[in-house]
PDB file of C-alpha atoms in Angstrom:
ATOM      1  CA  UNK Y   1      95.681 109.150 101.203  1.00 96.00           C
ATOM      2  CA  UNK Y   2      92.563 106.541 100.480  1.00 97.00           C
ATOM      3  CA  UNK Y   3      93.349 103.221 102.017  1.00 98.00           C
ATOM      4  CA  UNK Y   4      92.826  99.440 100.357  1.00 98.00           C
ATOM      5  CA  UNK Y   5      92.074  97.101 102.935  1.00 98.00           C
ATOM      6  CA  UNK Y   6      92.341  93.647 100.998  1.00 98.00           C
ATOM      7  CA  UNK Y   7      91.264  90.441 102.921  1.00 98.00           C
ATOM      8  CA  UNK Y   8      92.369  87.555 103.160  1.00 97.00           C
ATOM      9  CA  UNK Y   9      95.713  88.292 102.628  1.00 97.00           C
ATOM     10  CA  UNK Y  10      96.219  84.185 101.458  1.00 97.00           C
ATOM     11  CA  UNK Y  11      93.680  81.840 100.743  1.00 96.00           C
ATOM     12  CA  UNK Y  12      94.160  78.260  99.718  1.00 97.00           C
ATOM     13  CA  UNK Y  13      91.764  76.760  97.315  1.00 97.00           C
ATOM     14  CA  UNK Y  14      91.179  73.461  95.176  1.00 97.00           C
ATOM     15  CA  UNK Y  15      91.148  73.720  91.455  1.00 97.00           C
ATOM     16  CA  UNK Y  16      87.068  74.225  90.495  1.00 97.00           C
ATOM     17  CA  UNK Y  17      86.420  76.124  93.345  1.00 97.00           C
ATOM     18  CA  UNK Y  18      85.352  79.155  93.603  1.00 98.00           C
ATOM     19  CA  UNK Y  19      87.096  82.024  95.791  1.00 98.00           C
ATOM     20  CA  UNK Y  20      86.172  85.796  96.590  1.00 98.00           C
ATOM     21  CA  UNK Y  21      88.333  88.411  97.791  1.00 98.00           C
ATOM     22  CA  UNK Y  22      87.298  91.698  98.988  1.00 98.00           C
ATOM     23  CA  UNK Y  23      88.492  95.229  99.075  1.00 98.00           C
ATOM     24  CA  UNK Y  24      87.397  97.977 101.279  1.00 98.00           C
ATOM     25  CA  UNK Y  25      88.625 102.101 100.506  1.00 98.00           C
ATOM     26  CA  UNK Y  26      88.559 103.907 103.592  1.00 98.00           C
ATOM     27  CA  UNK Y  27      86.615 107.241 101.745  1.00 97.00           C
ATOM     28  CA  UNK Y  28      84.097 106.522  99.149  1.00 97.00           C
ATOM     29  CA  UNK Y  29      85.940 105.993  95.684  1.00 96.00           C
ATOM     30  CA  UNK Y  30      82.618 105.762  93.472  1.00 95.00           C
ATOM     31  CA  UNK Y  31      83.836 102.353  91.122  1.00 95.00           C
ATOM     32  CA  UNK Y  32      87.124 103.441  90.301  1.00 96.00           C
ATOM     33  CA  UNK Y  33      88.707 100.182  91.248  1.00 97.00           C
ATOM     34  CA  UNK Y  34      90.709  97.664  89.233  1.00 98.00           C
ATOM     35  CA  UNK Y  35      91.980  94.583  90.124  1.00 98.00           C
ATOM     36  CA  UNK Y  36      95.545  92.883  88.761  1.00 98.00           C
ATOM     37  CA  UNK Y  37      96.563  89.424  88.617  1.00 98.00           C
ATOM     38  CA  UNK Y  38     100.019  88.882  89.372  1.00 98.00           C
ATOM     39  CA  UNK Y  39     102.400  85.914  88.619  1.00 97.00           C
ATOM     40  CA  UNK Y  40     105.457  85.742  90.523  1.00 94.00           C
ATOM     41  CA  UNK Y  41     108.223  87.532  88.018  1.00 93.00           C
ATOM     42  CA  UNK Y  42     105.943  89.223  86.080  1.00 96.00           C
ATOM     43  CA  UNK Y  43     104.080  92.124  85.150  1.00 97.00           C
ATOM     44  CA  UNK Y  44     100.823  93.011  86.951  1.00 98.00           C
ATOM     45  CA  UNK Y  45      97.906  91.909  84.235  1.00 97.00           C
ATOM     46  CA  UNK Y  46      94.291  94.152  84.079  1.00 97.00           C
ATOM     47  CA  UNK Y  47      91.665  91.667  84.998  1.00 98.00           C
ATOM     48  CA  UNK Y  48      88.864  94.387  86.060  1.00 98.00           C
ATOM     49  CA  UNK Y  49      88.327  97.784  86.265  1.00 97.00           C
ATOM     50  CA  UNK Y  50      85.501 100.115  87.129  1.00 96.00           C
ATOM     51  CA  UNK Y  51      84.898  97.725  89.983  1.00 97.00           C
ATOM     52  CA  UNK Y  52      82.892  95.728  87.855  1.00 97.00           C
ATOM     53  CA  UNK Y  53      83.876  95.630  84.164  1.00 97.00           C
ATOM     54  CA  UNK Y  54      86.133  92.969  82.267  1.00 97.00           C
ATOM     55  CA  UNK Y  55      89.615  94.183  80.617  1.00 96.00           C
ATOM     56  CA  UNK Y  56      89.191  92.643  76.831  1.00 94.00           C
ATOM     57  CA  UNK Y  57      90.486  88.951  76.651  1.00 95.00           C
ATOM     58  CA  UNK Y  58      89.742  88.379  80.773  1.00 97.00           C
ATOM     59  CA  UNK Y  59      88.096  84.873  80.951  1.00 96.00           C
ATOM     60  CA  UNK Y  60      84.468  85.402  82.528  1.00 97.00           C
ATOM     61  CA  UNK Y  61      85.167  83.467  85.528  1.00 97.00           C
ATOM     62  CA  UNK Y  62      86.681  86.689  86.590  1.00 98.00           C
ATOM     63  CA  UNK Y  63      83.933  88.914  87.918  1.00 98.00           C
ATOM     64  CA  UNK Y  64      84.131  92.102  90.069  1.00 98.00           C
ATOM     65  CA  UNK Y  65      81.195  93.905  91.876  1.00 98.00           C
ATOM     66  CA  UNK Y  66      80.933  97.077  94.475  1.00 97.00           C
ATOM     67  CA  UNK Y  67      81.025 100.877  94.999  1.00 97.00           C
ATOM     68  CA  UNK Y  68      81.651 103.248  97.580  1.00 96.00           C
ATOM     69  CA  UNK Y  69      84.001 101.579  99.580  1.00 98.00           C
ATOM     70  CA  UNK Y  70      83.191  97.934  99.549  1.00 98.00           C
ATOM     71  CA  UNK Y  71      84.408  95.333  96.681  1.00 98.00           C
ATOM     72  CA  UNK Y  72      84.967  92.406  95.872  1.00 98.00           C
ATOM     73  CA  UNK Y  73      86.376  90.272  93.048  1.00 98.00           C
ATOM     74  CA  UNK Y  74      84.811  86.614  92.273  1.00 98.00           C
ATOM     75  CA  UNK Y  75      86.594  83.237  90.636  1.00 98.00           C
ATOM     76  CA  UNK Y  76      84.661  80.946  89.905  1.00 97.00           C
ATOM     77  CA  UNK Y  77      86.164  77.196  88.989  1.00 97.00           C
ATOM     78  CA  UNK Y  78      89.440  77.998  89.710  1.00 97.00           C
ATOM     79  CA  UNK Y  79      92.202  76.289  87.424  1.00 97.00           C
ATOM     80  CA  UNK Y  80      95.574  75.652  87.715  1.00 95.00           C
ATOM     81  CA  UNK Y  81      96.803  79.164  86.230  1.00 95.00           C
ATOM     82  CA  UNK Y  82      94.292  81.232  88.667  1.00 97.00           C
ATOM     83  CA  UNK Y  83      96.918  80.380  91.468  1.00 96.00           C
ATOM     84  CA  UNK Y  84      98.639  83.524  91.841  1.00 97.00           C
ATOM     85  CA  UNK Y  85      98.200  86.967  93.459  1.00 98.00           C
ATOM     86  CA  UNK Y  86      95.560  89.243  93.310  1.00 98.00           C
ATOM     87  CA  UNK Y  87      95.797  92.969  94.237  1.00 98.00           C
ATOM     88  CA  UNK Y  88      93.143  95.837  94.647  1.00 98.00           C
ATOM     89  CA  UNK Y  89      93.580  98.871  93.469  1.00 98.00           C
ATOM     90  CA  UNK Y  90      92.304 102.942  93.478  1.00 98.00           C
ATOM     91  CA  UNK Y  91      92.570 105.503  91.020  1.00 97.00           C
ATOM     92  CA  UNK Y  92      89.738 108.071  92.169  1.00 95.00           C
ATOM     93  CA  UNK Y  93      92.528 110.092  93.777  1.00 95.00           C
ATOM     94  CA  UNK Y  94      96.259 110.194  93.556  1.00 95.00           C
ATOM     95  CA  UNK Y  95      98.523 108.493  95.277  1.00 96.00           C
ATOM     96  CA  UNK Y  96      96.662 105.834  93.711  1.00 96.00           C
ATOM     97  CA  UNK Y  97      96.852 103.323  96.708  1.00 98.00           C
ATOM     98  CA  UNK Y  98      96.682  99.407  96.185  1.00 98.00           C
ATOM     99  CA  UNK Y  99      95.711  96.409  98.742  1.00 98.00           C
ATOM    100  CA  UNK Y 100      97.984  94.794  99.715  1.00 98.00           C
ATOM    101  CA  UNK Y 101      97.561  91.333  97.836  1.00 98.00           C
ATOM    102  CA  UNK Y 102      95.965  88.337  98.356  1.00 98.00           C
ATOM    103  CA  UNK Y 103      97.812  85.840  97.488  1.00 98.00           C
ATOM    104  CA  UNK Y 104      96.015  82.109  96.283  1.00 97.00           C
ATOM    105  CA  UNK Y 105      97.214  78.824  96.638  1.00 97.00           C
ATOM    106  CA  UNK Y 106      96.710  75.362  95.665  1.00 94.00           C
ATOM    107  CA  UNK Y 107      95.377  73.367  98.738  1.00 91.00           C
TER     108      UNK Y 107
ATOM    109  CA  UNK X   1      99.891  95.132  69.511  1.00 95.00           C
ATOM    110  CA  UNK X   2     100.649  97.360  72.607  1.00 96.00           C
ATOM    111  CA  UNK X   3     103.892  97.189  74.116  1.00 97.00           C
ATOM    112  CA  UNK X   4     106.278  99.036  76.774  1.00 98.00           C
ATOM    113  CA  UNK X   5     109.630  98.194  77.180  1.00 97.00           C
ATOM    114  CA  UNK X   6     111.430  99.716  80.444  1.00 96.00           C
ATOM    115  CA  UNK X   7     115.104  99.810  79.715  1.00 95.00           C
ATOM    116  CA  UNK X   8     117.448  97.371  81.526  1.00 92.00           C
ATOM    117  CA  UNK X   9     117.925  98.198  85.294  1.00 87.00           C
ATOM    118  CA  UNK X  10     120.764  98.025  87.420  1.00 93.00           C
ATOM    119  CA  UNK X  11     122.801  98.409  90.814  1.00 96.00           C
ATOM    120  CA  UNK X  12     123.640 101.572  91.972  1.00 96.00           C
ATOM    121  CA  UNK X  13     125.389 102.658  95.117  1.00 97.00           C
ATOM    122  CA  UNK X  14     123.173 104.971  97.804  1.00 97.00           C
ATOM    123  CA  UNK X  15     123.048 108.456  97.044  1.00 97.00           C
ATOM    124  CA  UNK X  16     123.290 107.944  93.025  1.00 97.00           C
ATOM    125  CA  UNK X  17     121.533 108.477  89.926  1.00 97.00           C
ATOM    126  CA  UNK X  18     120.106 106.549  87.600  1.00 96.00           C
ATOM    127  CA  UNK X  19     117.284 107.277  84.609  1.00 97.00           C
ATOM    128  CA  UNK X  20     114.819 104.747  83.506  1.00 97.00           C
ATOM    129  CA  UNK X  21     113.090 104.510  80.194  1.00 98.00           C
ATOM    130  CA  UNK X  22     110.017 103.373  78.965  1.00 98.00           C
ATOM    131  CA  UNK X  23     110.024 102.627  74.977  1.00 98.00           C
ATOM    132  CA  UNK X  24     106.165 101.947  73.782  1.00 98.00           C
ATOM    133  CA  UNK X  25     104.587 101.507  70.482  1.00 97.00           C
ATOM    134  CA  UNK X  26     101.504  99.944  69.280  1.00 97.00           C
ATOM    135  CA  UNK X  27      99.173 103.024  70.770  1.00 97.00           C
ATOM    136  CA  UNK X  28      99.265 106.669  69.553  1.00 97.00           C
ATOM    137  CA  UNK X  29     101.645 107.846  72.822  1.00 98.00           C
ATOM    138  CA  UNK X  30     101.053 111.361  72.749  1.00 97.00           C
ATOM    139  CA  UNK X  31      97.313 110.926  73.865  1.00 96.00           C
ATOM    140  CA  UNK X  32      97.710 109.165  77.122  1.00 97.00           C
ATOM    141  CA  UNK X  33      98.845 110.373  80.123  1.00 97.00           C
ATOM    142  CA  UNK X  34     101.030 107.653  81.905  1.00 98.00           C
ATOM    143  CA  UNK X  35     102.458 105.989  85.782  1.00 98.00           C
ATOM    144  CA  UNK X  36     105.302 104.721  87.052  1.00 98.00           C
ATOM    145  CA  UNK X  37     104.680 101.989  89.814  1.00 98.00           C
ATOM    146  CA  UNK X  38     107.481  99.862  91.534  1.00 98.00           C
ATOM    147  CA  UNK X  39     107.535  96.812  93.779  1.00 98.00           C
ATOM    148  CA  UNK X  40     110.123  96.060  96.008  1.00 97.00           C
ATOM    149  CA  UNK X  41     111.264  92.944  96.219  1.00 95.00           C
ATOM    150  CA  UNK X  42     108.984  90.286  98.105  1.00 94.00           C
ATOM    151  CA  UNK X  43     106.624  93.416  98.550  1.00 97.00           C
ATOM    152  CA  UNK X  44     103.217  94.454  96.838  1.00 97.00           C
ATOM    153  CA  UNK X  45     102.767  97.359  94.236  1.00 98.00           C
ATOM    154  CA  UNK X  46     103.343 101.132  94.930  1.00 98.00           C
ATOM    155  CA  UNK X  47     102.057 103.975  92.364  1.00 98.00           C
ATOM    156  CA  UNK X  48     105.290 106.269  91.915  1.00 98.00           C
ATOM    157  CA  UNK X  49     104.341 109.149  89.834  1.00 98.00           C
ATOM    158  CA  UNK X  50     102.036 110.345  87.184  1.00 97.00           C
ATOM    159  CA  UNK X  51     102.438 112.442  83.549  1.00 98.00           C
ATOM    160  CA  UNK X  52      99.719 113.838  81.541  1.00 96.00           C
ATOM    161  CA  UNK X  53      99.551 113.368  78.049  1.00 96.00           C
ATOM    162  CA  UNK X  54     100.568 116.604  76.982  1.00 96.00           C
ATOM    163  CA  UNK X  55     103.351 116.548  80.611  1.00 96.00           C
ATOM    164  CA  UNK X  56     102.410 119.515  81.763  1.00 97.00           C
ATOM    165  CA  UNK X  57     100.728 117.909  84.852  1.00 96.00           C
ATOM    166  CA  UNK X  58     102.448 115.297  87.386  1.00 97.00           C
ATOM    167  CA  UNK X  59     102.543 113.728  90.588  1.00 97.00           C
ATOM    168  CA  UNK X  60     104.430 111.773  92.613  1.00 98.00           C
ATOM    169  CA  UNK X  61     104.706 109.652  95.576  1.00 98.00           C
ATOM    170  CA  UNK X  62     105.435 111.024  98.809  1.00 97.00           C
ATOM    171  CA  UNK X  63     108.388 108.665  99.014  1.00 97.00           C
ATOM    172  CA  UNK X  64     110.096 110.117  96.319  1.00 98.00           C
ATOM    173  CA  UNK X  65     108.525 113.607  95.649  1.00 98.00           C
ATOM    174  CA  UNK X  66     111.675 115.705  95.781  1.00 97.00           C
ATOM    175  CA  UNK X  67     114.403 113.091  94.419  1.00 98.00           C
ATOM    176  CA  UNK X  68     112.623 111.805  91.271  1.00 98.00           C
ATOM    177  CA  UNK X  69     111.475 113.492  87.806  1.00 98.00           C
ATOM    178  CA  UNK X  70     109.157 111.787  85.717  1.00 98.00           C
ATOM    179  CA  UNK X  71     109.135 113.123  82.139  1.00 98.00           C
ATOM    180  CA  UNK X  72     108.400 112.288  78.456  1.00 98.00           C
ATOM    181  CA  UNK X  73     108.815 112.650  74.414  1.00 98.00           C
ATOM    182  CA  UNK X  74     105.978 112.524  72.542  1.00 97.00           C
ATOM    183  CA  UNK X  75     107.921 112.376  69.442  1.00 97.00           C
ATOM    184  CA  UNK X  76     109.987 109.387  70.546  1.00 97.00           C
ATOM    185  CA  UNK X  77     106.980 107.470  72.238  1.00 97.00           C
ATOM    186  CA  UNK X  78     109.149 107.124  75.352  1.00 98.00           C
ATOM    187  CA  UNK X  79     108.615 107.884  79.175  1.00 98.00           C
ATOM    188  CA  UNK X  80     111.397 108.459  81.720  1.00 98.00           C
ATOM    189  CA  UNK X  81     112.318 108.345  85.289  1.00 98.00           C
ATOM    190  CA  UNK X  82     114.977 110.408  86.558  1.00 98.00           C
ATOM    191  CA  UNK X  83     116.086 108.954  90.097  1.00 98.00           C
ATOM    192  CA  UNK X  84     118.273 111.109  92.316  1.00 98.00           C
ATOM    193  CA  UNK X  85     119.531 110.667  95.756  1.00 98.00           C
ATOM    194  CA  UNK X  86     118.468 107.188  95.280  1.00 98.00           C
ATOM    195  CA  UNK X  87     118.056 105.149  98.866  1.00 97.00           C
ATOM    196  CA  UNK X  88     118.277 101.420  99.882  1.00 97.00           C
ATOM    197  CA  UNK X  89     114.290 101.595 100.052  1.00 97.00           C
ATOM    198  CA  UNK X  90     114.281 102.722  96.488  1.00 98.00           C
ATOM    199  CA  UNK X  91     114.934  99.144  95.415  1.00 98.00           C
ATOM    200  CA  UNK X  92     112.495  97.717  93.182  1.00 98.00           C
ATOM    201  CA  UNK X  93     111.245  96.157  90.219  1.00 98.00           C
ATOM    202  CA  UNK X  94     110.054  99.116  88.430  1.00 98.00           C
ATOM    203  CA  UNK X  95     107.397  99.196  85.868  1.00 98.00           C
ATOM    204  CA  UNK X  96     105.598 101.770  83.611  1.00 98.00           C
ATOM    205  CA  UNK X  97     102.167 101.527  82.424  1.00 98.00           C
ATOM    206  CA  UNK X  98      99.616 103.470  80.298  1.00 98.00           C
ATOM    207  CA  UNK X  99      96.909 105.150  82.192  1.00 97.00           C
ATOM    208  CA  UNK X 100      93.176 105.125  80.472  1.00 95.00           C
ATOM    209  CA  UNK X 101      90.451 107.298  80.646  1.00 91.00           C
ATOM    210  CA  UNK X 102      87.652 105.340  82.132  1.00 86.00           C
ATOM    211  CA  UNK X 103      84.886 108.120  81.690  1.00 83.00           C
ATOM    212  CA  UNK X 104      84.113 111.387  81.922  1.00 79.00           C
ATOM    213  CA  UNK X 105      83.605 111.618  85.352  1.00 79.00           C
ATOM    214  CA  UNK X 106      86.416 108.877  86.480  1.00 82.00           C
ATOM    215  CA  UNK X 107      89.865 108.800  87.151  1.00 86.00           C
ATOM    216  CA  UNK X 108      92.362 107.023  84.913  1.00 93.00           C
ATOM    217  CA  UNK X 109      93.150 103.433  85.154  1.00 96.00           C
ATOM    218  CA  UNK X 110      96.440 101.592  84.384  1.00 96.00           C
ATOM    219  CA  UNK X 111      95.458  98.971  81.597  1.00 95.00           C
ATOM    220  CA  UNK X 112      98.898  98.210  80.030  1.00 97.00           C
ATOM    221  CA  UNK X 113     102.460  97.454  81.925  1.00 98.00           C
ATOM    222  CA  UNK X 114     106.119  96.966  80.443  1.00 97.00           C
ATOM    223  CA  UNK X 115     107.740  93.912  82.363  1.00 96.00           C
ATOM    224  CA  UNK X 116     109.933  95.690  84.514  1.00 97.00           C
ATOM    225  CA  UNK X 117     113.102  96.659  84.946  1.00 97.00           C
ATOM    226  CA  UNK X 118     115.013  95.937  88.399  1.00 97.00           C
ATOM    227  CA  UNK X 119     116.828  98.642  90.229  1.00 98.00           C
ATOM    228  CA  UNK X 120     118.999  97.676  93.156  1.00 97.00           C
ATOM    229  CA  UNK X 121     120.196 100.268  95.374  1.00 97.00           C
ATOM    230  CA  UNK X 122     122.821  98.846  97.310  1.00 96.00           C
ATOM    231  CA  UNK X 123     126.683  99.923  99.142  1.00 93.00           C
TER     232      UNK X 123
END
């Protein structure tokens, strides 16, 4: 199985700040990353996939970059609703394998 | 406008059964393939198993490969889980979501989730 090494695992932040996570896949995966947004009691939410492009209706303060094995995923001026938890995620092989969240909060 | 609605969940002793449902509209169904994922609770996301479009492929978790059937109709828009021997581990927050081809040469993302449904597995 491929695994998603996410880092940090929390991060506090300020609103208009600017935060990145990153994402490392222990075998080359090519771009097939996404990355989800998740509030507490919801549904995951699409924010990026193909490591670097934007699901439709995704703010552009959301931005994603990498290949191979290295990633990361960019917010930039954070805002009151960007406080929430961010996971990683494969689907160049099955099981598709996520990170294990990083989860942002309000300093 | 896309939707997937997992029917309700519920508590069920160790070693039941229990079949989950996934309702969608707003997409033409019978051309994507589709996941199950789960999260247990206070716990980050795990892929559970896969269905083609047409179902003649899937996979499945490790966890569960053995004690769960995933399975759809095409003519009813709906996906299902069929959960057997179910374990105290198999407690989760459920969810199904559509899987989209990316490109040619890529494997299929999940773009769109239903909101859940809760399974606790519980004496």
């Amino acid at each position: 199985d491929i695994q998603m090494t996410q880092s940090p695992s929390s991060l506090s932040a300020s609103v208009g700040d600017s935060v990145t996570i990153t994402c490392r896949a222990s075998q080359g995966i090519r771009n097939d990353l996404a990355w989800f947004q998740q509030i507490p009691g919801k549904a995951p939410k699409s924010l990026i996939y193909a490591a670097s492009s934007l699901q439709n209706g995704v703010p552009s303060k959301f931005s994603g970059s990498g290949s191979g094995t290295y990633f990361t995923l960019t917010i930039s001026s954070l805002q009151p609703e960007d406080f929430a938890t961010y996971y990683c995620q494969q689907y160049n092989a099955f099981p598709h394998t996520f990170g294990r969240g990083t989860k942002l909060e309000l300093k | 406008e896309v939707q997937l609605v997992e029917s309700e969940g519920r508590w069920i002793r160790p070693g039941g059964s229990l079949r989950l449902s996934c309702a969608v509209s707003g997409f033409t169904f019978r051309s994507f393939s589709m996941n199950w994922f789960r999260q247990a609770p206070g716990k980050g996301l795990e892929w559970v198993s896969y269905i083609s479009d047409s179902g003649r492929t899937t996979y499945y978790a490790d966890s569960v490969k053995g004690r769960f059937i995933i399975s759809r109709d095409n003519a009813k828009s709906s996906l299902f889980l069929q959960m057997s021997s179910l374990r105290a581990e198999d407690s989760a927050v459920y969810y199904c979501a559509r899987a989209v081809v990316v490109s040619y040469s890529s494997g299929e993302r999940s773009d769109y989730w239903g909101q859940g449904s809760l399974v606790l597995v519980s004496s």
